[in-house]
Amino acid sequence: AQSVTQLGSHVSVSEGALVLLRCNYSSSVPPYLFWYVQYPNQGLQLLLKYTTGATLVKGINGFEAEFKKSETSFHLTKPSAHMSDAAEYFCAVSDRGGSQGNLIFGKGTKLSVKP
Amino acid sequence: DADVTQTPRNRITKTGKRIMLECSQTKGHDRMYWYRQDPGLGLRLIYYSFDVKDINKGEISDGYSVSRQAQAKFSLSLESAIPNQTALYFCATSDLSAGGKYNEQFFGPGTRLTVL
């Protein structure tokens, strides 16, 4: 079965610092991977996704993530944090070509950005 | 206008009451989902529907039921609400086109439900 582990339920960075949010997955087949962001009092919004092809994926708001099969990881990074990046981030995995096509979410990482 | 809408946005109810949460979408997607979010637990799938005649239980369906009234509408019911159903509930959609093959999902704004 697929599973997702997000390391660190809370991450705090200073404005302008590197953001690194960690995600590891477990899958018997190469998965489709997603990062979603949830701003306060809002629903989830897709940041980026990996399906096939280039392993470095660029998303909205300057975020990117790299799929590393050997490490079963899909960490999310941003070179310079902005106050507006404060939110909760969820990594998710989907079965590749699975008939159910469901997403399995990690437990989330809350990002705080200090001035 | 939002593509995926949920009503109500907030609801406070009492133990034992029947509650219905509604979700509507204008994206034309065939797949719809209900999740609940609890602090520290992420999102967990309650029910999902691939079309009007296809309803499936998710990870945590006990105590919940759903109705897919039309392609665009998917309702979640709590027949007899209990306090541990207090949570944030999200509806989501996806389709069977290229985006749906990867199961990219689009979320509504959520319904915050409190059961006293």
mmCIF file of C-alpha atoms in Angstrom, chain B:
data_model
loop_
_atom_site.group_PDB
_atom_site.id
_atom_site.type_symbol
_atom_site.label_atom_id
_atom_site.label_comp_id
_atom_site.label_asym_id
_atom_site.label_seq_id
_atom_site.Cartn_x
_atom_site.Cartn_y
_atom_site.Cartn_z
ATOM 1 C CA ASP B 1 -17.240 32.192 -8.704
ATOM 2 C CA ALA B 2 -15.545 29.258 -7.011
ATOM 3 C CA ASP B 3 -15.411 26.003 -8.978
ATOM 4 C CA VAL B 4 -16.070 23.841 -5.903
ATOM 5 C CA THR B 5 -18.426 25.187 -3.279
ATOM 6 C CA GLN B 6 -19.415 23.790 0.080
ATOM 7 C CA THR B 7 -22.356 24.652 2.297
ATOM 8 C CA PRO B 8 -22.530 25.454 5.094
ATOM 9 C CA ARG B 9 -19.067 26.858 5.799
ATOM 10 C CA ASN B 10 -19.536 26.547 9.529
ATOM 11 C CA ARG B 11 -21.966 24.480 11.565
ATOM 12 C CA ILE B 12 -22.439 23.839 15.249
ATOM 13 C CA THR B 13 -24.755 21.023 16.214
ATOM 14 C CA LYS B 14 -25.572 18.738 19.106
ATOM 15 C CA THR B 15 -24.888 15.079 19.663
ATOM 16 C CA GLY B 16 -27.478 12.870 17.985
ATOM 17 C CA LYS B 17 -28.569 15.376 15.357
ATOM 18 C CA ARG B 18 -28.586 14.556 11.655
ATOM 19 C CA ILE B 19 -26.368 16.817 9.588
ATOM 20 C CA MET B 20 -25.924 17.171 5.845
ATOM 21 C CA LEU B 21 -22.959 18.859 4.219
ATOM 22 C CA GLU B 22 -23.304 19.775 0.588
ATOM 23 C CA CYS B 23 -20.818 20.104 -2.225
ATOM 24 C CA SER B 24 -21.378 21.494 -5.691
ATOM 25 C CA GLN B 25 -18.946 21.860 -8.576
ATOM 26 C CA THR B 26 -18.952 23.665 -11.888
ATOM 27 C CA LYS B 27 -15.770 22.045 -13.197
ATOM 28 C CA GLY B 28 -17.625 19.289 -15.039
ATOM 29 C CA HIS B 29 -15.561 16.654 -13.249
ATOM 30 C CA ASP B 30 -16.924 13.167 -12.841
ATOM 31 C CA ARG B 31 -15.074 12.220 -9.683
ATOM 32 C CA MET B 32 -15.924 13.671 -6.268
ATOM 33 C CA TYR B 33 -14.514 13.034 -2.812
ATOM 34 C CA TRP B 34 -15.188 13.798 0.845
ATOM 35 C CA TYR B 35 -12.319 14.150 3.302
ATOM 36 C CA ARG B 36 -12.045 15.136 6.919
ATOM 37 C CA GLN B 37 -9.096 17.001 8.346
ATOM 38 C CA ASP B 38 -8.038 16.753 11.965
ATOM 39 C CA PRO B 39 -5.033 18.544 13.454
ATOM 40 C CA GLY B 40 -1.939 16.368 13.169
ATOM 41 C CA LEU B 41 -3.715 13.697 11.139
ATOM 42 C CA GLY B 42 -3.784 15.267 7.698
ATOM 43 C CA LEU B 43 -6.666 14.482 5.368
ATOM 44 C CA ARG B 44 -8.489 11.180 5.492
ATOM 45 C CA LEU B 45 -10.850 9.943 2.807
ATOM 46 C CA ILE B 46 -14.437 9.298 3.876
ATOM 47 C CA TYR B 47 -16.219 8.477 0.608
ATOM 48 C CA TYR B 48 -15.589 8.893 -3.081
ATOM 49 C CA SER B 49 -17.688 8.679 -6.208
ATOM 50 C CA PHE B 50 -16.443 8.109 -9.750
ATOM 51 C CA ASP B 51 -19.843 8.874 -11.269
ATOM 52 C CA VAL B 52 -23.475 9.176 -10.230
ATOM 53 C CA LYS B 53 -23.915 5.408 -9.944
ATOM 54 C CA ASP B 54 -20.555 4.625 -8.366
ATOM 55 C CA ILE B 55 -20.105 5.281 -4.638
ATOM 56 C CA ASN B 56 -17.228 3.866 -2.647
ATOM 57 C CA LYS B 57 -16.195 3.838 0.983
ATOM 58 C CA GLY B 58 -12.921 5.414 1.946
ATOM 59 C CA GLU B 59 -10.668 4.936 4.912
ATOM 60 C CA ILE B 60 -13.084 6.221 7.563
ATOM 61 C CA SER B 61 -16.677 5.796 6.345
ATOM 62 C CA ASP B 62 -18.251 4.569 9.598
ATOM 63 C CA GLY B 63 -20.866 7.028 10.863
ATOM 64 C CA TYR B 64 -21.161 8.750 7.486
ATOM 65 C CA SER B 65 -23.243 8.305 4.363
ATOM 66 C CA VAL B 66 -23.242 10.075 1.005
ATOM 67 C CA SER B 67 -25.517 10.839 -1.896
ATOM 68 C CA ARG B 68 -24.481 11.734 -5.427
ATOM 69 C CA GLN B 69 -27.575 13.571 -6.622
ATOM 70 C CA ALA B 70 -26.069 14.619 -9.930
ATOM 71 C CA GLN B 71 -22.682 14.826 -11.550
ATOM 72 C CA ALA B 72 -22.204 18.222 -9.950
ATOM 73 C CA LYS B 73 -23.513 17.469 -6.447
ATOM 74 C CA PHE B 74 -22.191 15.221 -3.711
ATOM 75 C CA SER B 75 -23.601 15.371 -0.180
ATOM 76 C CA LEU B 76 -22.205 13.980 3.044
ATOM 77 C CA SER B 77 -24.523 13.048 5.906
ATOM 78 C CA LEU B 78 -23.900 12.336 9.531
ATOM 79 C CA GLU B 79 -26.967 10.352 10.593
ATOM 80 C CA SER B 80 -26.387 10.842 14.306
ATOM 81 C CA ALA B 81 -23.556 13.231 14.983
ATOM 82 C CA ILE B 82 -21.093 12.550 17.783
ATOM 83 C CA PRO B 83 -18.403 14.833 19.250
ATOM 84 C CA ASN B 84 -15.480 12.983 17.653
ATOM 85 C CA GLN B 85 -16.888 13.943 14.264
ATOM 86 C CA THR B 86 -15.908 17.509 15.032
ATOM 87 C CA ALA B 87 -13.507 18.336 12.196
ATOM 88 C CA LEU B 88 -12.916 20.298 9.020
ATOM 89 C CA TYR B 89 -14.576 18.610 6.047
ATOM 90 C CA PHE B 90 -13.420 19.041 2.467
ATOM 91 C CA CYS B 91 -14.996 18.150 -0.816
ATOM 92 C CA ALA B 92 -12.740 17.606 -3.826
ATOM 93 C CA THR B 93 -13.131 16.799 -7.503
ATOM 94 C CA SER B 94 -11.049 15.304 -10.302
ATOM 95 C CA ASP B 95 -11.753 14.104 -13.816
ATOM 96 C CA LEU B 96 -10.850 11.281 -16.171
ATOM 97 C CA SER B 97 -9.004 13.420 -18.667
ATOM 98 C CA ALA B 98 -5.229 13.777 -18.601
ATOM 99 C CA GLY B 99 -5.385 15.587 -15.289
ATOM 100 C CA GLY B 100 -7.568 12.929 -13.795
ATOM 101 C CA LYS B 101 -5.224 10.165 -14.857
ATOM 102 C CA TYR B 102 -2.785 11.592 -12.376
ATOM 103 C CA ASN B 103 -5.591 12.186 -9.908
ATOM 104 C CA GLU B 104 -4.977 15.889 -9.464
ATOM 105 C CA GLN B 105 -7.747 16.984 -7.151
ATOM 106 C CA PHE B 106 -9.403 20.360 -6.697
ATOM 107 C CA PHE B 107 -10.683 21.270 -3.260
ATOM 108 C CA GLY B 108 -13.561 23.277 -1.907
ATOM 109 C CA PRO B 109 -13.088 25.806 0.907
ATOM 110 C CA GLY B 110 -14.139 23.397 3.639
ATOM 111 C CA THR B 111 -16.914 23.111 6.225
ATOM 112 C CA ARG B 112 -16.002 23.463 9.865
ATOM 113 C CA LEU B 113 -18.309 21.198 11.868
ATOM 114 C CA THR B 114 -18.540 21.246 15.653
ATOM 115 C CA VAL B 115 -20.562 18.600 17.468
ATOM 116 C CA LEU B 116 -21.313 19.463 21.073
#
